[in-house]
Short mmCIF file of C-alpha atoms in Angstrom, two decimals:
data_model
loop_
_atom_site.label_atom_id
_atom_site.label_comp_id
_atom_site.label_asym_id
_atom_site.label_seq_id
_atom_site.Cartn_x
_atom_site.Cartn_y
_atom_site.Cartn_z
CA ARG C 14 27.51 -18.97 -44.04
CA LEU C 15 24.28 -17.65 -42.60
CA LYS C 16 22.73 -14.72 -44.39
CA PRO C 17 22.90 -11.55 -42.22
CA PHE C 18 19.15 -11.64 -41.55
CA ASN C 19 19.22 -15.28 -40.43
CA ARG C 20 22.23 -14.60 -38.28
CA LEU C 21 20.31 -11.82 -36.57
CA GLN C 22 17.42 -14.21 -35.96
CA VAL C 23 19.72 -16.75 -34.36
CA ILE C 24 21.22 -14.08 -32.10
CA LEU C 25 17.75 -12.84 -31.10
CA GLN C 26 16.60 -16.38 -30.40
CA HIS C 27 19.66 -16.93 -28.19
CA LEU C 28 19.03 -13.67 -26.33
CA LYS C 29 15.42 -14.68 -25.69
CA MET C 30 16.49 -18.00 -24.24
CA SER C 31 19.12 -16.52 -21.94
CA LYS C 32 16.86 -13.71 -20.72
CA HIS C 33 15.49 -15.56 -17.73
CA THR C 34 18.75 -16.78 -16.30
CA ASP C 35 20.90 -13.79 -17.03
CA SER C 36 21.41 -11.11 -14.42
CA THR C 37 20.08 -8.39 -16.71
CA ALA C 38 16.60 -9.96 -16.60
CA GLU C 39 14.06 -7.63 -14.98
CA VAL C 40 12.91 -10.33 -12.63
CA LEU C 41 14.86 -13.39 -11.46
CA LEU C 42 12.91 -16.53 -10.58
CA GLU C 43 14.77 -19.35 -8.89
CA LYS C 44 14.23 -22.31 -6.63
CA ARG C 45 16.59 -22.71 -3.67
CA GLY C 46 15.97 -25.48 -1.16
CA GLY C 47 12.26 -25.52 -0.43
CA ALA C 48 11.87 -21.85 -1.36
CA GLY C 49 10.76 -20.21 -4.57
CA ILE C 50 12.54 -16.85 -4.79
CA ILE C 51 11.35 -13.85 -6.80
CA THR C 52 13.91 -11.07 -7.17
CA LEU C 53 12.81 -7.76 -8.71
CA ASN C 54 15.83 -6.71 -10.73
CA ARG C 55 15.43 -3.20 -12.12
CA PRO C 56 17.56 -1.34 -9.56
CA LYS C 57 18.01 1.74 -11.77
CA ALA C 58 14.21 2.07 -11.96
CA LEU C 59 13.91 1.33 -8.21
CA ASN C 60 12.48 -2.08 -9.22
CA ALA C 61 9.34 -0.49 -10.64
CA LEU C 62 6.93 -3.13 -11.87
CA ASN C 63 6.20 -3.38 -15.59
CA LEU C 64 3.89 -5.68 -17.53
CA SER C 65 6.57 -8.16 -18.58
CA MET C 66 7.61 -8.64 -14.92
CA ILE C 67 3.98 -9.24 -13.92
CA GLN C 68 3.63 -11.76 -16.75
CA GLN C 69 6.63 -13.69 -15.46
CA ILE C 70 5.80 -13.60 -11.75
CA TYR C 71 2.13 -14.60 -11.97
CA PRO C 72 2.53 -18.01 -13.67
CA GLN C 73 5.54 -18.79 -11.48
CA ILE C 74 3.56 -18.24 -8.28
CA LYS C 75 0.80 -20.47 -9.67
CA THR C 76 3.37 -23.19 -10.51
CA TRP C 77 5.07 -23.05 -7.11
CA GLU C 78 1.69 -23.14 -5.41
CA LYS C 79 1.04 -26.56 -6.96
CA ASP C 80 4.56 -27.90 -6.46
CA PRO C 81 4.82 -30.26 -3.45
CA GLU C 82 8.56 -29.52 -3.19
CA THR C 83 8.04 -25.76 -2.77
CA PHE C 84 7.15 -24.80 0.81
CA LEU C 85 7.36 -21.04 0.72
CA ILE C 86 7.78 -18.09 -1.63
CA ILE C 87 10.15 -15.18 -0.94
CA ILE C 88 10.02 -11.88 -2.84
CA LYS C 89 12.71 -9.20 -2.63
CA GLY C 90 14.34 -6.41 -4.64
CA THR C 91 17.93 -5.74 -5.75
CA GLY C 92 20.05 -2.61 -5.49
CA GLY C 93 19.70 -1.79 -1.81
CA LYS C 94 17.46 1.25 -2.34
CA ALA C 95 14.04 -0.13 -3.04
CA PHE C 96 11.91 -3.24 -2.73
CA CYS C 97 9.64 -1.81 -5.45
CA ALA C 98 8.87 1.87 -5.82
CA GLY C 99 5.65 1.32 -7.77
CA GLY C 100 4.25 0.48 -11.16
CA ASP C 101 5.72 1.61 -14.45
CA ILE C 102 3.51 4.71 -14.59
CA ARG C 103 5.26 6.35 -17.55
CA ALA C 104 4.52 3.40 -19.83
CA ILE C 105 0.86 3.33 -18.75
CA THR C 106 0.50 7.08 -19.39
CA ASP C 107 1.89 6.80 -22.91
CA ALA C 108 -0.40 3.85 -23.61
CA GLY C 109 -3.47 5.57 -22.19
CA LYS C 110 -2.92 8.64 -24.35
CA THR C 111 -2.79 6.62 -27.56
CA GLY C 112 -5.56 4.21 -26.60
CA ASP C 113 -3.05 1.35 -26.48
CA ARG C 114 -4.26 -1.86 -24.80
CA LEU C 115 -1.48 -1.68 -22.20
CA ALA C 116 -3.61 0.76 -20.18
CA GLN C 117 -6.19 -2.02 -19.78
CA ASP C 118 -3.82 -4.98 -19.63
CA PHE C 119 -1.41 -3.57 -17.07
CA PHE C 120 -4.03 -2.97 -14.38
CA ARG C 121 -5.90 -6.19 -15.20
CA GLU C 122 -2.80 -8.38 -14.92
CA GLU C 123 -1.39 -6.47 -11.95
CA TYR C 124 -4.60 -6.95 -9.97
CA MET C 125 -4.72 -10.62 -10.94
CA LEU C 126 -1.21 -10.92 -9.49
CA ASN C 127 -2.27 -9.07 -6.31
CA TYR C 128 -5.15 -11.53 -5.95
CA ALA C 129 -2.86 -14.53 -6.55
CA ILE C 130 -0.64 -13.27 -3.71
CA GLY C 131 -3.65 -12.66 -1.44
CA THR C 132 -4.98 -16.19 -2.00
CA CYS C 133 -1.62 -17.98 -2.24
CA LYS C 134 -1.72 -21.39 -0.52
CA LYS C 135 2.02 -21.34 0.20
CA PRO C 136 3.43 -19.00 2.87
CA TYR C 137 4.56 -15.84 1.10
CA VAL C 138 7.36 -13.73 2.62
CA ALA C 139 7.99 -10.22 1.28
CA LEU C 140 11.27 -8.60 2.30
CA ILE C 141 10.24 -4.94 2.00
CA ASP C 142 13.68 -3.39 2.42
CA GLY C 143 13.85 0.18 1.05
CA ILE C 144 11.20 2.10 -0.90
CA THR C 145 7.87 0.24 -1.04
CA MET C 146 5.14 2.25 -2.71
CA GLY C 147 2.09 1.72 -4.88
CA GLY C 148 2.64 -1.40 -7.00
CA GLY C 149 5.33 -2.56 -4.55
CA VAL C 150 2.76 -2.51 -1.77
CA GLY C 151 0.52 -4.68 -3.94
CA LEU C 152 3.33 -7.25 -4.28
CA SER C 153 3.77 -7.52 -0.52
CA VAL C 154 0.87 -6.46 1.66
CA HIS C 155 -1.54 -9.25 0.67
CA GLY C 156 0.95 -12.01 1.48
CA HIS C 157 1.29 -13.82 4.83
CA PHE C 158 4.46 -12.09 6.01
CA ARG C 159 5.90 -8.63 5.36
CA VAL C 160 9.34 -7.98 6.83
CA ALA C 161 10.21 -4.28 7.16
CA THR C 162 13.68 -2.91 7.95
CA GLU C 163 15.05 0.45 9.12
CA LYS C 164 15.34 1.32 5.39
CA THR C 165 11.69 0.68 4.55
CA LEU C 166 9.83 3.70 3.22
CA PHE C 167 6.13 3.01 2.71
CA ALA C 168 3.59 5.23 0.97
CA MET C 169 0.53 5.18 -1.25
CA PRO C 170 1.11 8.51 -3.04
CA GLU C 171 -1.46 8.06 -5.82
CA THR C 172 -3.76 11.01 -5.10
CA ALA C 173 -0.83 13.29 -6.06
CA ILE C 174 -0.82 11.91 -9.62
CA GLY C 175 -4.55 11.77 -10.26
CA LEU C 176 -4.85 8.09 -9.42
CA PHE C 177 -6.09 6.33 -6.25
CA PRO C 178 -4.41 3.87 -3.84
CA ASP C 179 -5.06 0.77 -5.92
CA VAL C 180 -3.48 -2.74 -5.89
CA GLY C 181 -5.98 -3.69 -3.18
CA GLY C 182 -5.60 -0.48 -1.16
CA GLY C 183 -9.37 -0.45 -0.79
CA TYR C 184 -9.01 -3.72 1.10
CA PHE C 185 -6.01 -3.29 3.41
CA LEU C 186 -6.14 0.44 4.17
CA PRO C 187 -9.59 0.54 5.83
CA ARG C 188 -8.56 -2.50 7.91
CA LEU C 189 -5.67 -0.67 9.62
CA SER C 190 -6.44 0.61 13.12
CA GLY C 191 -8.60 3.71 13.48
CA LYS C 192 -8.50 6.02 10.49
CA ILE C 193 -4.79 5.51 9.71
CA GLY C 194 -5.63 3.95 6.34
CA CYS C 195 -7.83 6.83 5.28
CA TYR C 196 -5.16 9.32 6.37
CA LEU C 197 -2.38 7.49 4.46
CA ALA C 198 -4.57 7.15 1.36
CA LEU C 199 -5.64 10.78 1.10
CA THR C 200 -2.38 12.48 2.09
CA GLY C 201 0.21 10.00 0.75
CA PHE C 202 1.98 10.28 4.13
CA ARG C 203 5.25 8.31 4.26
CA LEU C 204 5.95 5.79 7.00
CA LYS C 205 9.55 4.85 7.71
CA GLY C 206 11.23 1.84 9.31
CA ARG C 207 9.57 0.46 12.41
CA ASP C 208 6.53 2.69 11.88
CA VAL C 209 5.56 0.47 8.94
CA LEU C 210 5.22 -2.35 11.47
CA LYS C 211 3.45 -0.18 14.06
CA ALA C 212 0.87 0.92 11.49
CA GLY C 213 0.04 -2.75 10.87
CA ILE C 214 1.41 -2.89 7.31
CA ALA C 215 4.46 -5.05 8.08
CA THR C 216 4.23 -8.17 10.24
CA HIS C 217 7.89 -8.18 11.34
CA PHE C 218 10.86 -5.84 11.70
CA VAL C 219 14.38 -7.11 10.99
CA GLU C 220 17.58 -5.10 10.52
CA SER C 221 18.48 -4.71 6.86
CA GLU C 222 21.94 -6.29 7.25
CA LYS C 223 20.35 -9.43 8.77
CA LEU C 224 18.19 -10.13 5.72
CA PRO C 225 20.72 -12.35 3.89
CA ALA C 226 21.02 -14.53 7.02
CA LEU C 227 17.25 -14.62 7.42
CA GLU C 228 16.82 -15.64 3.80
CA LYS C 229 19.43 -18.38 4.20
CA ASP C 230 17.63 -19.71 7.28
CA LEU C 231 14.28 -19.63 5.49
CA ILE C 232 15.74 -21.59 2.57
CA ALA C 233 17.27 -24.14 4.97
CA LEU C 234 13.94 -24.96 6.66
CA LYS C 235 12.96 -28.55 5.89
CA SER C 236 9.32 -28.79 4.70
CA PRO C 237 8.28 -25.92 6.98
CA SER C 238 4.74 -25.07 8.00
CA THR C 239 3.45 -21.48 8.25
CA GLU C 240 4.10 -21.78 12.02
CA ASN C 241 7.77 -22.77 11.50
CA ILE C 242 8.24 -19.76 9.23
CA ALA C 243 6.49 -17.47 11.72
CA ASP C 244 8.73 -18.80 14.53
CA LEU C 245 11.88 -18.07 12.51
CA LEU C 246 10.67 -14.56 11.62
CA ASN C 247 9.68 -13.94 15.25
CA SER C 248 13.14 -14.93 16.48
CA TYR C 249 14.82 -12.48 14.08
CA HIS C 250 12.26 -9.82 14.96
CA ALA C 251 12.92 -10.24 18.69
CA LYS C 252 16.65 -9.69 18.17
CA SER C 253 16.22 -6.44 16.20
CA LYS C 254 16.88 -3.53 18.51
CA ILE C 255 17.00 -0.53 16.12
CA ASP C 256 14.43 2.14 17.06
CA GLN C 257 12.83 -0.21 19.56
CA GLU C 258 12.18 2.58 22.06
CA LYS C 259 10.81 5.09 19.60
CA GLU C 260 7.08 5.72 19.74
CA PHE C 261 4.91 5.46 16.63
CA VAL C 262 5.29 8.62 14.51
CA LEU C 263 1.51 9.15 14.38
CA ASP C 264 0.87 8.37 18.05
CA GLU C 265 0.49 11.97 19.16
CA HIS C 266 -1.87 12.68 16.25
CA MET C 267 -4.01 9.52 16.38
CA GLU C 268 -6.89 11.16 18.22
CA LYS C 269 -7.08 13.93 15.64
CA ILE C 270 -6.65 11.52 12.71
CA ASN C 271 -9.47 9.33 14.01
CA SER C 272 -11.90 12.21 14.48
CA LEU C 273 -10.96 14.41 11.51
CA PHE C 274 -10.76 11.62 8.94
CA SER C 275 -13.96 9.89 10.00
CA ALA C 276 -16.12 12.39 8.10
CA ASN C 277 -18.40 11.08 5.35
CA SER C 278 -17.26 13.40 2.56
CA MET C 279 -14.09 15.16 1.45
CA GLU C 280 -15.76 18.53 1.94
CA GLU C 281 -16.55 17.59 5.52
CA ILE C 282 -12.97 16.40 6.17
CA VAL C 283 -11.68 19.74 4.87
CA LYS C 284 -14.20 21.64 6.98
CA LYS C 285 -13.18 19.69 10.10
CA LEU C 286 -9.48 20.31 9.42
CA LYS C 287 -10.14 24.06 9.04
CA GLN C 288 -12.20 24.15 12.24
CA ASP C 289 -9.50 22.27 14.14
CA GLY C 290 -6.85 24.79 13.12
CA SER C 291 -3.97 23.03 14.91
CA PRO C 292 -0.53 22.99 13.21
CA PHE C 293 -1.14 19.30 12.39
CA ALA C 294 -4.54 20.05 10.79
CA ILE C 295 -3.18 22.99 8.80
CA LYS C 296 -0.35 20.83 7.46
CA GLN C 297 -2.87 18.18 6.31
CA LEU C 298 -4.97 20.86 4.61
CA GLU C 299 -1.92 22.07 2.70
CA THR C 300 -1.21 18.50 1.56
CA ILE C 301 -4.81 17.75 0.59
CA ASN C 302 -5.03 21.01 -1.38
CA LYS C 303 -2.25 19.78 -3.68
CA MET C 304 -4.01 16.51 -4.51
CA SER C 305 -6.39 15.80 -7.40
CA PRO C 306 -9.92 16.63 -6.12
CA THR C 307 -11.29 13.82 -8.30
CA SER C 308 -8.78 11.34 -6.86
CA LEU C 309 -9.62 12.40 -3.30
CA LYS C 310 -13.35 11.81 -3.75
CA MET C 311 -12.80 8.56 -5.60
CA THR C 312 -10.39 7.34 -2.88
CA LEU C 313 -12.61 8.22 0.07
CA ARG C 314 -15.46 6.26 -1.48
CA GLN C 315 -13.14 3.38 -2.49
CA LEU C 316 -12.04 2.95 1.14
CA ARG C 317 -15.54 3.29 2.60
CA GLU C 318 -16.89 0.62 0.25
CA GLY C 319 -13.81 -1.59 0.46
CA ALA C 320 -14.05 -1.80 4.26
CA SER C 321 -16.79 -4.43 3.99
CA MET C 322 -15.77 -6.14 0.74
CA SER C 323 -13.65 -9.20 -0.02
CA LEU C 324 -10.26 -8.68 -1.67
CA GLN C 325 -11.74 -10.12 -4.86
CA ASP C 326 -14.58 -7.58 -4.94
CA VAL C 327 -12.22 -4.73 -4.04
CA LEU C 328 -9.91 -5.53 -6.96
CA THR C 329 -12.89 -5.73 -9.33
CA MET C 330 -14.01 -2.29 -8.09
CA GLU C 331 -10.48 -0.90 -8.39
CA TYR C 332 -10.18 -2.12 -11.96
CA ARG C 333 -13.28 -0.06 -12.82
CA LEU C 334 -11.70 2.96 -11.14
CA SER C 335 -8.38 2.44 -12.98
CA GLN C 336 -10.20 2.55 -16.31
CA ALA C 337 -12.10 5.68 -15.24
CA CYS C 338 -8.72 7.31 -14.54
CA MET C 339 -7.47 6.23 -17.99
CA ARG C 340 -10.52 7.94 -19.55
CA GLY C 341 -10.11 11.10 -17.47
CA HIS C 342 -7.82 14.12 -17.35
CA ASP C 343 -6.10 14.20 -13.95
CA PHE C 344 -3.95 11.07 -14.23
CA TYR C 345 -2.16 12.34 -17.35
CA GLU C 346 -1.80 15.81 -15.86
CA GLY C 347 -0.51 14.44 -12.54
CA VAL C 348 2.09 12.26 -14.22
CA ARG C 349 3.15 15.23 -16.36
CA ALA C 350 3.58 17.52 -13.34
CA VAL C 351 5.24 15.04 -11.00
CA LEU C 352 7.20 12.65 -13.24
CA ILE C 353 7.73 14.23 -16.66
CA ASP C 354 8.05 18.04 -16.48
CA LYS C 355 8.56 17.83 -12.69
CA ASP C 356 7.14 21.34 -12.21
CA GLN C 357 5.05 19.99 -9.32
CA SER C 358 2.12 22.20 -10.30
CA PRO C 359 -0.61 20.06 -11.78
CA ARG C 360 -3.67 21.83 -13.17
CA TRP C 361 -6.47 19.58 -12.02
CA LYS C 362 -9.83 19.49 -13.81
CA PRO C 363 -12.10 20.03 -11.97
CA ALA C 364 -9.88 22.17 -9.76
CA ALA C 365 -12.04 22.17 -6.61
CA LEU C 366 -13.72 19.42 -4.56
CA GLU C 367 -17.11 21.14 -4.90
CA GLU C 368 -16.88 20.79 -8.68
CA VAL C 369 -16.49 17.00 -8.61
CA SER C 370 -20.12 15.86 -8.76
CA ASP C 371 -21.52 12.75 -7.09
CA GLU C 372 -22.77 11.66 -10.54
CA PHE C 373 -19.23 11.77 -11.88
CA VAL C 374 -17.86 9.73 -8.97
CA ASN C 375 -20.74 7.22 -9.28
CA ASP C 376 -19.88 6.78 -12.96
CA CYS C 377 -16.31 5.77 -12.06
CA PHE C 378 -17.66 2.83 -10.01
CA LYS C 379 -20.02 1.49 -12.70
CA PRO C 380 -19.45 -2.08 -13.99
CA LEU C 381 -17.64 -2.42 -17.32
CA GLY C 382 -19.74 -5.29 -18.67
CA ASN C 383 -17.54 -7.68 -20.66
CA ASN C 384 -14.48 -5.62 -19.78
CA ASP C 385 -14.84 -6.11 -16.03
CA LEU C 386 -11.98 -7.79 -14.18
CA LYS C 387 -12.79 -11.47 -13.61
CA LEU C 388 -10.96 -13.17 -10.78
#
């Protein structure tokens, strides 16, 4: 008979081996037909991304990229509520407080994964059905195709927790039309359904109930090219009639967004909003007043610089910013107020935009020497 300790070891070993195939695994990786399929499988946590998921997805994408029998990669979420609601912020907060390496490793490996998706040689199709925020945006927006549905809810809400719209936000946000990206980044405004397509974040819109059929058709394609995949997505997109007539939610405000959010500093944006005085402007002021002043200044500069940078350089810059947030006060306070105590009243330090000095912001962007992100 095995001694109790040995028996435990055998059981643990068995559990380890079955982890990847069993349905309780946090991420399922499978090959079906010519498609590599990544399924985020933490429905109770709205498929929030943690380090172990990142560490499984990254090498798999790299393997499929080299495999001549894999023609496309599909990523989706389980549970029907979310594609991926973000990164595992609670774990990062705990790590940051105790100086645990996770606070460095998580962002480093997450951004490496974002870059792998952005440079992936195989067509990459993200089915962004349900909540898609923060880290979930990073898993989708840099790929070739992003399919939104009527259930998609997109946002980059980081300024509300003392962070900034990372995962390559500095790259894709300033490239949206007009000042939409800047507006979404500073206010955390939520886009729903077809508006995610109209804003330029999704490439296609397909009804949620049609996704299983679409996936089946994608898997059935025989050695497809990017064009074949685009044709299939276009045909599904053309047949989707939900909300087709509705105008873009920000349409009536675009002129104001473009003029008010084109200012060079946060103080100037606030001044312009006050001067404008319209109900729309007042609402934006109320939102901005709740955000971390440090995050707002950091974000405005991140987007201004990112507008002319490559994705690689943006992610390197964002890694520096992530580590500045880990050293600071507001991220921990924001997570406390929004996610832990849920009192929704963070006490930011500094508490006013005027108190966040240019020197302080410049420091956040400084290279980290040997600790810089290398892509």
